[in-house]
XYZ file of C-alpha atoms in Angstrom:
617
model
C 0.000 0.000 0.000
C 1.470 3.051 -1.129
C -0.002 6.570 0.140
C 0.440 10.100 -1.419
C -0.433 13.044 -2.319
C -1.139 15.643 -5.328
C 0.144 19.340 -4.359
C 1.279 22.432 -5.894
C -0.580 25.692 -6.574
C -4.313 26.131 -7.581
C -5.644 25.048 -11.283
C -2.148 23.250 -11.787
C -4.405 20.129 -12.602
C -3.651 18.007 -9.095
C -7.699 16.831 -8.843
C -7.742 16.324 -13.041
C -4.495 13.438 -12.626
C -5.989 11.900 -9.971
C -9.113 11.447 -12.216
C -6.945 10.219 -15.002
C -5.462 7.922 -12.614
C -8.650 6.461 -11.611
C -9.430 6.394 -15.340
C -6.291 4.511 -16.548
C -6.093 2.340 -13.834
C -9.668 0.432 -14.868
C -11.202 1.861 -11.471
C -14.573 3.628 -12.769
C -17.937 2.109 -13.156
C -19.711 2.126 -16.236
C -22.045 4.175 -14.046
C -19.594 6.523 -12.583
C -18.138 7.487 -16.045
C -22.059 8.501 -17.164
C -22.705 10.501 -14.185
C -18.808 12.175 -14.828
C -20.253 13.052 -18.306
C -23.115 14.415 -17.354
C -21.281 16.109 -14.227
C -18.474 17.654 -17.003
C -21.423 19.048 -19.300
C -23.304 20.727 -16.069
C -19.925 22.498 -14.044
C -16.544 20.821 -16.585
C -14.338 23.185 -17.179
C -12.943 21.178 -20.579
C -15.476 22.308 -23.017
C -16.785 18.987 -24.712
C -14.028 16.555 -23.084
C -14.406 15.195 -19.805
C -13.532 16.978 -16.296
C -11.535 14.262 -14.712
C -11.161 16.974 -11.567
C -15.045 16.423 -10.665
C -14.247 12.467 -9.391
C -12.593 14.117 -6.408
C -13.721 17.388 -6.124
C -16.798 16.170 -4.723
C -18.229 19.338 -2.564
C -20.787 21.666 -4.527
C -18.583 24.627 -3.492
C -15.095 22.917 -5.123
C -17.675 22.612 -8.529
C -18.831 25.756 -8.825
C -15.626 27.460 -8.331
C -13.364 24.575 -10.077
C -10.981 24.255 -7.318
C -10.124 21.945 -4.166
C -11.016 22.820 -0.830
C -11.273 19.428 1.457
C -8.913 17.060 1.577
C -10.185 14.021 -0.873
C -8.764 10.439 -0.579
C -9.174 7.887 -3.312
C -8.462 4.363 -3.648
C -7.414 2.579 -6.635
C -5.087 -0.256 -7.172
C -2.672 -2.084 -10.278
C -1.507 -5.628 -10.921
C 1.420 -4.448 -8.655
C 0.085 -2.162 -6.019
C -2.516 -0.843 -4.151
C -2.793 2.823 -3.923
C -4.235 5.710 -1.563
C -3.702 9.343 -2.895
C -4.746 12.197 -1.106
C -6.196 15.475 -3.206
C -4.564 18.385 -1.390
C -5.719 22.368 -1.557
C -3.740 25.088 -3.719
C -5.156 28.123 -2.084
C -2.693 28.975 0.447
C -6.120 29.604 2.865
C -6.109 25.784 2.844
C -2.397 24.927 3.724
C -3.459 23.487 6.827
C -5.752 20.856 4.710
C -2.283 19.839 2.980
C -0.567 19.117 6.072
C -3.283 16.521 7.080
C -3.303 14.713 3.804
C 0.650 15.061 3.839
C 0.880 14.160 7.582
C 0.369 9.959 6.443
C 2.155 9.903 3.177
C 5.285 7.944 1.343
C 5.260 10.161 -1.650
C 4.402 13.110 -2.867
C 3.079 14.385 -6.700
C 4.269 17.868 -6.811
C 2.104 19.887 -9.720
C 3.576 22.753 -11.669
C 1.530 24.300 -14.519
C 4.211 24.326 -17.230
C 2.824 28.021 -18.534
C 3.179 29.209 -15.249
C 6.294 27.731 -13.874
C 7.730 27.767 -9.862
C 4.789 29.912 -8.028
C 4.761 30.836 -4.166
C 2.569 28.174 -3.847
C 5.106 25.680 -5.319
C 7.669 26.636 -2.459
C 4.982 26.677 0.159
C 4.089 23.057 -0.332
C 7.818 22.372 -1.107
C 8.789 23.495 2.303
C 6.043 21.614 3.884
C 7.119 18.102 2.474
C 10.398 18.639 3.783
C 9.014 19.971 7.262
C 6.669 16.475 7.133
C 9.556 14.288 6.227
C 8.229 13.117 2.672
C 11.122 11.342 1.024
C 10.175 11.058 -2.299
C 8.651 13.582 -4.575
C 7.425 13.721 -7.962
C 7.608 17.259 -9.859
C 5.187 16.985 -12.428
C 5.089 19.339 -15.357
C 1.900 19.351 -16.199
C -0.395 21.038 -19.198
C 2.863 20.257 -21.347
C 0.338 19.949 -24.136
C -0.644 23.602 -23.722
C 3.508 24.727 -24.082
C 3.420 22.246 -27.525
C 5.375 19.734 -25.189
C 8.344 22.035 -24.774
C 11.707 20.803 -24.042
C 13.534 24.306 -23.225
C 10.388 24.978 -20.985
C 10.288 21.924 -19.131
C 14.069 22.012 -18.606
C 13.613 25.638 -17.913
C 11.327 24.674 -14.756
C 13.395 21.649 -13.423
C 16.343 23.905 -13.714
C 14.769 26.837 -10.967
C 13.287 24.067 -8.888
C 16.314 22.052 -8.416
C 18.095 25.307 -7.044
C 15.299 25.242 -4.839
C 15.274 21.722 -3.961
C 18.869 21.893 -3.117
C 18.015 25.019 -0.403
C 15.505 22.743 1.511
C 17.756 19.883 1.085
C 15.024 17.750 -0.367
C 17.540 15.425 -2.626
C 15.342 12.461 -3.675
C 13.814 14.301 -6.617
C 11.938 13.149 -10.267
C 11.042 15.304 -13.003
C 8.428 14.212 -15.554
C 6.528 16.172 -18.422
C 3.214 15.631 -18.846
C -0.846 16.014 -19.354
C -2.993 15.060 -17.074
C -6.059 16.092 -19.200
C -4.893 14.241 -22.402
C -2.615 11.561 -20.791
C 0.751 12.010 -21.798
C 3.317 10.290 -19.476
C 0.650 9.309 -16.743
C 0.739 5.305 -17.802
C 2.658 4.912 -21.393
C 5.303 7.148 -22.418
C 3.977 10.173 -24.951
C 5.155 10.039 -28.628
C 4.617 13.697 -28.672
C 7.756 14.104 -26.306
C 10.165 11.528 -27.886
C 13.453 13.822 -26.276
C 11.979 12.261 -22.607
C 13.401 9.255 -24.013
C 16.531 9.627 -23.822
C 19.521 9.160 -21.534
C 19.570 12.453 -20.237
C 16.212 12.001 -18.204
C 14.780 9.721 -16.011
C 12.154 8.982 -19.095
C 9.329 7.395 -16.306
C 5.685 7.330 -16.512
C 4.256 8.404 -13.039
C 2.595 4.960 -13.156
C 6.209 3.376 -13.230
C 7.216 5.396 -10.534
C 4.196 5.144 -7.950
C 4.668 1.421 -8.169
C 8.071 1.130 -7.519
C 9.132 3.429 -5.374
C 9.969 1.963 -1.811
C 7.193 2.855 1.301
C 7.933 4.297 4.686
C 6.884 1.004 6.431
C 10.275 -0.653 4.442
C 12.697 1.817 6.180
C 10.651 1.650 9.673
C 11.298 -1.947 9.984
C 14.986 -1.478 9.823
C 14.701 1.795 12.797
C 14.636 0.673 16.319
C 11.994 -1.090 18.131
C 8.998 1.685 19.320
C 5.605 0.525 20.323
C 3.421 2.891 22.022
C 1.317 1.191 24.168
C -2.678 2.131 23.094
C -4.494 -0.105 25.629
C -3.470 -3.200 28.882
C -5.197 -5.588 27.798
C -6.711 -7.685 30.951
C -9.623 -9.438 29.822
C -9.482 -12.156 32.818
C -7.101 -12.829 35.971
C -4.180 -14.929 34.474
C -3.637 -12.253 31.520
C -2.155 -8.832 31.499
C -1.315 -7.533 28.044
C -0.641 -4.090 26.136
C -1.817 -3.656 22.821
C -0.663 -1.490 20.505
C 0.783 -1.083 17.124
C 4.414 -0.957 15.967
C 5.797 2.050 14.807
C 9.340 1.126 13.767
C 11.006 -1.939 14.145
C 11.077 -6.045 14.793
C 10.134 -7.634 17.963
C 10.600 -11.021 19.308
C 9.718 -13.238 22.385
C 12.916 -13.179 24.160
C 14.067 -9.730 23.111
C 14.917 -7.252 26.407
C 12.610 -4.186 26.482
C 12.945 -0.722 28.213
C 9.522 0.822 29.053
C 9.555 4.733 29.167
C 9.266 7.051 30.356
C 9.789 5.072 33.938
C 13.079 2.881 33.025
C 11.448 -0.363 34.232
C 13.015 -3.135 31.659
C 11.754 -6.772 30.896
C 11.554 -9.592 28.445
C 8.712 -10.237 25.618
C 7.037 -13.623 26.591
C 4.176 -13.170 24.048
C 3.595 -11.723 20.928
C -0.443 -12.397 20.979
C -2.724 -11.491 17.945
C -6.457 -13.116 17.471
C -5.017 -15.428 14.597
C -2.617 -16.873 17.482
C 1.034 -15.895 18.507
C 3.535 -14.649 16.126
C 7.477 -15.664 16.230
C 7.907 -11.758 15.587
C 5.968 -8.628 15.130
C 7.341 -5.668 12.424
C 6.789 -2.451 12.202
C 2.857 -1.420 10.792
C 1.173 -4.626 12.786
C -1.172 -4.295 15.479
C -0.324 -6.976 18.634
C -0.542 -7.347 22.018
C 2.768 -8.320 24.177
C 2.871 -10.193 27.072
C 5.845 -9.990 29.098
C 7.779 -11.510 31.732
C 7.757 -9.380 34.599
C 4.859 -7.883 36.542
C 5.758 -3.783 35.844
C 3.538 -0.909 36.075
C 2.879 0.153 32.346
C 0.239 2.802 31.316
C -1.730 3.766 28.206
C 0.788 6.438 26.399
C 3.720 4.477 27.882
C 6.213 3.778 24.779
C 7.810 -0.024 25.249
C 11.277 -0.049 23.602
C 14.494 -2.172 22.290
C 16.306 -1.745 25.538
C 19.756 -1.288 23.683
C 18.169 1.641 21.516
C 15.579 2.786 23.809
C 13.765 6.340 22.869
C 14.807 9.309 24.937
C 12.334 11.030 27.343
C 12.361 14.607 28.046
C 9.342 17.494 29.522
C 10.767 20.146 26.738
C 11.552 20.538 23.811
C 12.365 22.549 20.390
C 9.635 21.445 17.705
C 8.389 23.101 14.881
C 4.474 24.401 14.949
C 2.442 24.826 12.072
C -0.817 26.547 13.020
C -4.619 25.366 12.035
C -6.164 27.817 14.301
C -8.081 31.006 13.770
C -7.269 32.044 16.589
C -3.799 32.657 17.161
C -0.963 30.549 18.782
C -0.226 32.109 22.339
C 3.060 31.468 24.176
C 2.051 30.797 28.149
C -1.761 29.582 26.918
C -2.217 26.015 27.916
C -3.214 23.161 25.146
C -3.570 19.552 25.130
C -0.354 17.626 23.143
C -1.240 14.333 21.826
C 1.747 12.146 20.346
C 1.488 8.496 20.142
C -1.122 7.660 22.549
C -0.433 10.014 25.241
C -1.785 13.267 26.028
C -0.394 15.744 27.717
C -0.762 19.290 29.207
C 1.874 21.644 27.304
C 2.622 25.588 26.945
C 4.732 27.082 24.223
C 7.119 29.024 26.296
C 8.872 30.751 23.564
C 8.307 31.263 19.750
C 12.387 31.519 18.259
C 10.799 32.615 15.179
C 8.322 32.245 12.177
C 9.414 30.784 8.709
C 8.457 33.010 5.767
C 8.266 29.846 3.981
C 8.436 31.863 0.556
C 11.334 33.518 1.324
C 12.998 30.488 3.619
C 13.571 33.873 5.492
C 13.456 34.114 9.355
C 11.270 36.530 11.326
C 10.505 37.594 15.123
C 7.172 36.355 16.229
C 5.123 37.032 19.160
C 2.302 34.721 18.130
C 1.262 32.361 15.242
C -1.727 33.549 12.936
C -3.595 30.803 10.663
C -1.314 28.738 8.606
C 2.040 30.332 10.636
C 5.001 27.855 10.570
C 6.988 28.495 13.820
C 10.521 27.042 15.494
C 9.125 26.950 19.349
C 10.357 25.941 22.817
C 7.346 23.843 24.513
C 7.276 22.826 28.061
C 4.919 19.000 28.799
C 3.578 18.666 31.903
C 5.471 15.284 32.548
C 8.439 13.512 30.603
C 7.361 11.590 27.257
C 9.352 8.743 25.412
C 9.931 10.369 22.198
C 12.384 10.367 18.819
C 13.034 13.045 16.410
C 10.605 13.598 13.927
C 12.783 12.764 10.957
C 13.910 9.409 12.586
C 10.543 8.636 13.187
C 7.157 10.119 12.407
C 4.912 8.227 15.341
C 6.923 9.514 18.054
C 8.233 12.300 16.857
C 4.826 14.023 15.653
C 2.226 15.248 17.515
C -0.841 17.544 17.134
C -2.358 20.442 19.898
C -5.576 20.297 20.472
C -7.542 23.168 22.411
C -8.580 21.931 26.203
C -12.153 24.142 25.670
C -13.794 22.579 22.732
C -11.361 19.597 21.991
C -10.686 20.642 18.687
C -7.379 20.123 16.495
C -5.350 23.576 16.528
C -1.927 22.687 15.328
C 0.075 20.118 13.890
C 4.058 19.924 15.066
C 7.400 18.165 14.565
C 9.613 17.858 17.714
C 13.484 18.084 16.685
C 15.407 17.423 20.318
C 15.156 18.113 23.931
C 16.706 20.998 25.443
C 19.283 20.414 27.873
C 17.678 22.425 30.918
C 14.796 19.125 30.358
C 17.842 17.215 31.727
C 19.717 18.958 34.234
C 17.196 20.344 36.288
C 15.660 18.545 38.820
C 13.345 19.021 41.906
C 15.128 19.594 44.931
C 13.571 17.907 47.691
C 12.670 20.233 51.103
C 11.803 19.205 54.522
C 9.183 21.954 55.131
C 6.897 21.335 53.333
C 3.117 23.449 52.545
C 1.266 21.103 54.308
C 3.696 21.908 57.913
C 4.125 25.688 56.990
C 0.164 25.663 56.957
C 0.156 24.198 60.321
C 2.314 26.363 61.562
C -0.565 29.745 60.635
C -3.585 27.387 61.612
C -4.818 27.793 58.057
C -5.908 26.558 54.901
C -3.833 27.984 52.341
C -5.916 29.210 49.014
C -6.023 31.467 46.334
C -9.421 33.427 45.885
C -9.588 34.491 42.385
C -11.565 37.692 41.649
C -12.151 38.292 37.780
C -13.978 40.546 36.001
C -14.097 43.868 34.055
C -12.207 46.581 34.147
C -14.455 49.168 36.928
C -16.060 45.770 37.869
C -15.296 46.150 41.732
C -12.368 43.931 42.189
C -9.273 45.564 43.777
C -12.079 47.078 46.277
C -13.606 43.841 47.601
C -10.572 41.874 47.354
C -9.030 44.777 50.078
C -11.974 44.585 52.261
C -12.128 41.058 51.901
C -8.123 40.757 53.012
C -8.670 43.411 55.831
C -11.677 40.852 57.274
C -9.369 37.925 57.183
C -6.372 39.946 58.826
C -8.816 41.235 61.549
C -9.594 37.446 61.685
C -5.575 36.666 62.019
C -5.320 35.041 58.882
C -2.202 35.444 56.913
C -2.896 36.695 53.730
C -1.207 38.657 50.545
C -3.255 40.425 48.101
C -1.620 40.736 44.210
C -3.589 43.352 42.205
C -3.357 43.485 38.343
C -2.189 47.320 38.904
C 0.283 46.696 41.481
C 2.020 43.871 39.668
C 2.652 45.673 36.640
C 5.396 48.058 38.234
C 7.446 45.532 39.009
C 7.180 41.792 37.903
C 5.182 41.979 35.028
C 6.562 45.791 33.890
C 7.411 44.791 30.345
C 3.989 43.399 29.269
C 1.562 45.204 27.218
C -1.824 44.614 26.794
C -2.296 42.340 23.662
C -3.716 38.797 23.845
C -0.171 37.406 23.850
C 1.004 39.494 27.151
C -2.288 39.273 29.207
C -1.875 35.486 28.797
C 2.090 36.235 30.065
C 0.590 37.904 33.321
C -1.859 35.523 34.224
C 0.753 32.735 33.821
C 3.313 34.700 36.029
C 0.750 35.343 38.493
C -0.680 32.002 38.311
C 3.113 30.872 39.468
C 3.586 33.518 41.964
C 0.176 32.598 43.618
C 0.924 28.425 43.350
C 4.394 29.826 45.411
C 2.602 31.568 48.042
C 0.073 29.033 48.591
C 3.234 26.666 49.538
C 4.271 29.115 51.817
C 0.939 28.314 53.657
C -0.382 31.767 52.800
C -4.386 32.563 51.905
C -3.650 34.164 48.425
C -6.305 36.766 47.035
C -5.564 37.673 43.143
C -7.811 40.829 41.941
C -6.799 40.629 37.947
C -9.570 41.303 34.839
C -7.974 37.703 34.069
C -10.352 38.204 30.713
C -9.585 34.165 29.353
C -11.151 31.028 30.351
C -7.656 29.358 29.483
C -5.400 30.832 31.673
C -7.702 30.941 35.075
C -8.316 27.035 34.289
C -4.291 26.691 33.913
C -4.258 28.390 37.177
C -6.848 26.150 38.840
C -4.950 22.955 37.390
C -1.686 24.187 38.933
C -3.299 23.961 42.523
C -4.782 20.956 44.346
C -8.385 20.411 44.613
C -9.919 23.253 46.342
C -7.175 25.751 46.805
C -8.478 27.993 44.017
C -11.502 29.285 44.469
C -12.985 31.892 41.124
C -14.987 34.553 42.327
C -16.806 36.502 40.092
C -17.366 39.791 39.949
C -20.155 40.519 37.757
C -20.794 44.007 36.410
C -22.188 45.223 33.231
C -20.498 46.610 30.589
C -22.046 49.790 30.859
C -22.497 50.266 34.438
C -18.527 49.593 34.430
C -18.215 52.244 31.866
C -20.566 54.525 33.900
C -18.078 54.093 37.143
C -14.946 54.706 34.842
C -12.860 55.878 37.937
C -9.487 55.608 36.186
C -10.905 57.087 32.824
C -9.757 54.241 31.118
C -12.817 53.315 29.072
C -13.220 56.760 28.122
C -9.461 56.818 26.445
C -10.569 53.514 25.474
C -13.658 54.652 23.428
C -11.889 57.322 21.868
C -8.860 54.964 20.639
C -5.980 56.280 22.697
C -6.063 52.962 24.687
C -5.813 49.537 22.416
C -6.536 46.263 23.589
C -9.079 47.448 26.323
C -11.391 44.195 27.645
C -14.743 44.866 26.568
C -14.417 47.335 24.268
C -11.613 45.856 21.583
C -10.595 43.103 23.739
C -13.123 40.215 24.809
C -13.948 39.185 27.874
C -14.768 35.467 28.676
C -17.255 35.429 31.350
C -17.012 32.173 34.067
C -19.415 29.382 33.402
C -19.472 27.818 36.987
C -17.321 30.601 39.279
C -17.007 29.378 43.253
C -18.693 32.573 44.048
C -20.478 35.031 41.798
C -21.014 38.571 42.926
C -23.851 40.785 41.410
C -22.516 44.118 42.028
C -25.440 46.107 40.494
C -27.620 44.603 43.511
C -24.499 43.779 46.633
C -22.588 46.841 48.197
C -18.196 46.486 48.645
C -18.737 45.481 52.116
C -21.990 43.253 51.261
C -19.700 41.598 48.827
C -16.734 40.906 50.741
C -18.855 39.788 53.905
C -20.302 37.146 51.066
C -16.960 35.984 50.082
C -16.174 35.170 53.413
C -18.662 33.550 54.789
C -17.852 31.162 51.486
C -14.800 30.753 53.287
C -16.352 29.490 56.196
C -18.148 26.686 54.643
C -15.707 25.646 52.459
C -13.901 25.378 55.454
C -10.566 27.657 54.366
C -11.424 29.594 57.661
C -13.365 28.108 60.827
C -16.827 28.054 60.873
């Protein structure tokens, strides 16, 4: 089974050779060809002829406007191979469909329109099949019939590309003229471009070449053993299993394995499948091992050779590409699947974004749609993990957003950096638990959020004044106070207001080990971050209070004049006027200031205290 793609730029013909494929190949019904008549007379683009594009470019939208938008997978098959080829966007709006199509592929069919030559486009997808580790690529000249089969042109091309090539060191590399509309070159060589014949080209039909060029799975099986473990298998008492498939690799009963990230090693006993054992499992097969030894292995656990094991590391440099509308934001939490696990992980710092037209490198405080970025990330826990290049299934891994669970990014992880390795937790024999004794407290952090004017810094001081009266011990970090000292250099864009809440998210988690009763008065304006900052506490130690004020009774109280500045556009980036505001679904404690006075407020808040028994009742 070989998979690829088509690529390139828009109306260079990628959906119209996959339809000749099809075609050639003996794949289409006697049915299918009618309805692909009828289809080409209705929205064909090829006058009388047939629109091979319209078997893949299924979605009324792709018709009427005669390009791809979705990704479109077809299968077809020879006497020699079975095929699946995936029908990638042009429009650069789109690149994000690409890198899902090109994220599983061996090969890839690079389209240039012969009239039109190397287009941004061209490099874009170029730079992404090197980023995604595709090792062999097909540059197809296509619409050579519409350049009367040129020999200078087509030379012309392969000539600029190569130069290309040779920057993104992509070295594996064919050239082949053809038509995809009238067939030249696709399955029999093209008597109207008899000088392809000859010794000085590689004179293939892209038939020739999809069926014999060698698959991923070929080179995996010669890589190191890696299976991530998917599920423990324990369907009775007297068997304990993990099941799984192999990424790279051959595995035997008898072999020594290394299970990672926790070190624990042991020997296959079993290589189980529901056919019955196997004397050895290779890379691409789904099994279940048994082993030897009774150790403690989890779903997203990686079981390797033990003389080659992976490496395991909580950071890393990796390179993002971004499928997001909404931008990429260093210090923002997301979800990091690779293999089977998932993980908690923050980009800590973007190094800088590709201009992948230019191969030039730029300064980036965020990734827009379709941004390619070199970032540092930080995992909440080690993984077992290999380059990228060495291996795609442990190496690769997507970001998914921890609101609505959808896919947001697609990355490549390159190495770990060495602070992942020398620094470790230094163990302390005061701990929070005896420093909390020591105040006869509970230590917390109360969280008030809401809008600017909302009320916070005021009931957040009356609130701390109560619990001092009280003899509590207490410090209060306000969102103004913070910013002439710790958090001095951030702004106010999306990118530095998730910076402060992640600083003050750390500063509070501190505190609260110091036994202290943390209250944290910031507009905090993103779901993200105050879950982040709930996650980095134990169960009940962070308590959201809401301070709920309109918008325009906030604007009415305006004490600082900031929405007024804000209206007029002197102040940028102001929440609730050009900035949003996510308002808590389920706060601890909500607070209706239109109907609750300071003091009514703060007398609330504590006596939430009391029951949730952070002071005595």
């Amino acid at each position: 089974m070989l998979r690829f793609i088509t690529c390139g730029s828009v109306d260079d013909g990628k959906s119209t050779l996959i339809g000749r494929l099809l075609f050639e190949s003996k794949m289409l019904f006697e049915d299918q060809l009618a309805a692909m008549e009828a289809d080409s007379k209705k929205w064909g683009t090829q006058g009388e002829e047939i629109d091979f594009a319209l078997l893949v470019d299924g979605l009324a939208a792709e018709r009427e406007q005669g390009i791809t938008i979705d990704v479109a997978y077809r299968f077809f098959s020879t006497d020699k191979r079975k095929f699946i080829v995936a029908d990638t966007p042009g429009h650069e709006q789109y690149t994000r469909n690409m890198v899902t199509g090109a994220s599983t592929a061996d090969a890839a069919i690079l389209m240039v329109d012969a009239r039109k030559g190397i287009l941004t486009q061209t490099r874009r997808h170029s730079y992404l099949m090197s980023l995604l580790g595709i090792r062999h690529i097909v540059v197809a000249i296509n619409k050579m019939d519409l350049v009367e089969y040129s020999q200078a042109r087509f030379d012309e091309i392969v000539e600029e590309y190569s130069r290309f090539a040779n920057q993104l060191g992509l070295t594996n590399v064919t050239y082949i003229p053809l038509s995809a509309f009238k067939g030249d070159n696709i399955v029999a060589h093209s008597d109207n471009m008899p000088w392809y014949q000859t010794p000085n080209y590689q004179a293939t039909t892209l038939m020739d070449f999809l069926e014999i060029v060698e698959i991923d799975d070929t080179r995996m099986q010669q890589a190191p053993f890696r299976f991530p473990v998917q599920w423990v298998n324990r369907p009775n008492l007297d068997f304990r299993g993990f099941s799984g498939t192999v990424t790279s690799g051959v595995i035997k009963p008898g072999d020594r394995i290394r299970v990672q990230p926790s070190g624990k090693e042991s020997e296959v006993a079993r290589i189980v499948t529901y056919s019955g054992d196997l004397t050895q499992a290779v890379a691409g097969q789904s099994v279940t091992l048994t082993l030897t030894d009774e150790i403690d292995i989890s779903r997203g656990d990686v079981i390797s050779i033990s003389d080659a094991p992976a490496e395991t590391a909580d950071q890393f440099e990796s390179t993002i590409v971004w499928m997001s509308e909404d931008a990429l934001l260093p210090g923002r939490p997301y979800l990091l699947k690779v293999g089977t696990q998932t993980v908690t992980t923050s980009i800590t710092d973007i190094k800088y974004q590709v201009n992948v037209n230019t191969l030039e490198h730029t300064a980036a405080k965020q990734l827009e749609l379709n941004g390619i970025g070199v970032c540092n990330i930080s995992l909440d826990r080690a993984i077992a993990f290999d380059d990228y290049q060495t291996n795609k299934d442990t190496g690769g891994f997507i970001l998914i957003d921890r609101l609505n669970n959808t896919t947001i990014a697609a990355g490549m992880l390159h190495f770990a950096l060495r602070r992942s390795q020398n620094i470790h937790y230094q163990h302390v024999d005061v701990n929070k638990e005896a420093r909390a004794k020591a105040k006869s407290q509970t230590p917390s952090v109360i969280w008030f959020t809401g809008l600017s004017g909302a009320g916070k810094s005021t009931i957040a001081n009356l609130v701390e004044k109560k619990l001092h009266a009280l003899g509590s011990h207490t410090y209060l970090l306000d969102g103004d106070n913070v910013r002439h000292g710790l958090n001095k250099d951030l702004g106010f864009t999306d990118a530095d207001r998730v910076e402060n809440i992640r600083r003050i998210g750390e500063v509070s988690k501190l505190m609260v080990d110091a036994g202290l009763i943390v209250l944290s008065a910031f507009i905090s304006p993103f779901k993200a971050e105050r879950r982040m900052v709930r996650e980095q506490l134990a169960d009940g130690e962070f308590i959201e209070v809401f301070v709920d004020t309109p918008l325009s009774v906030a604007e009415q109280r305006d004490v600082k004049g900031l929405y007024k500045k804000a209206r007029l556009g002197e102040l940028k980036n102001f929440t609730g006027i050009d900035s949003d505001y996510e308002r808590p679904e389920a706060p601890d404690i909500h607070l209706d200031t239109t109907r609750l006075t300071a003091d009514q407020a703060a007398d609330r808040v504590i006596a939430e205290l009391r029951k949730r028994g952070v002071l005595p009742a």
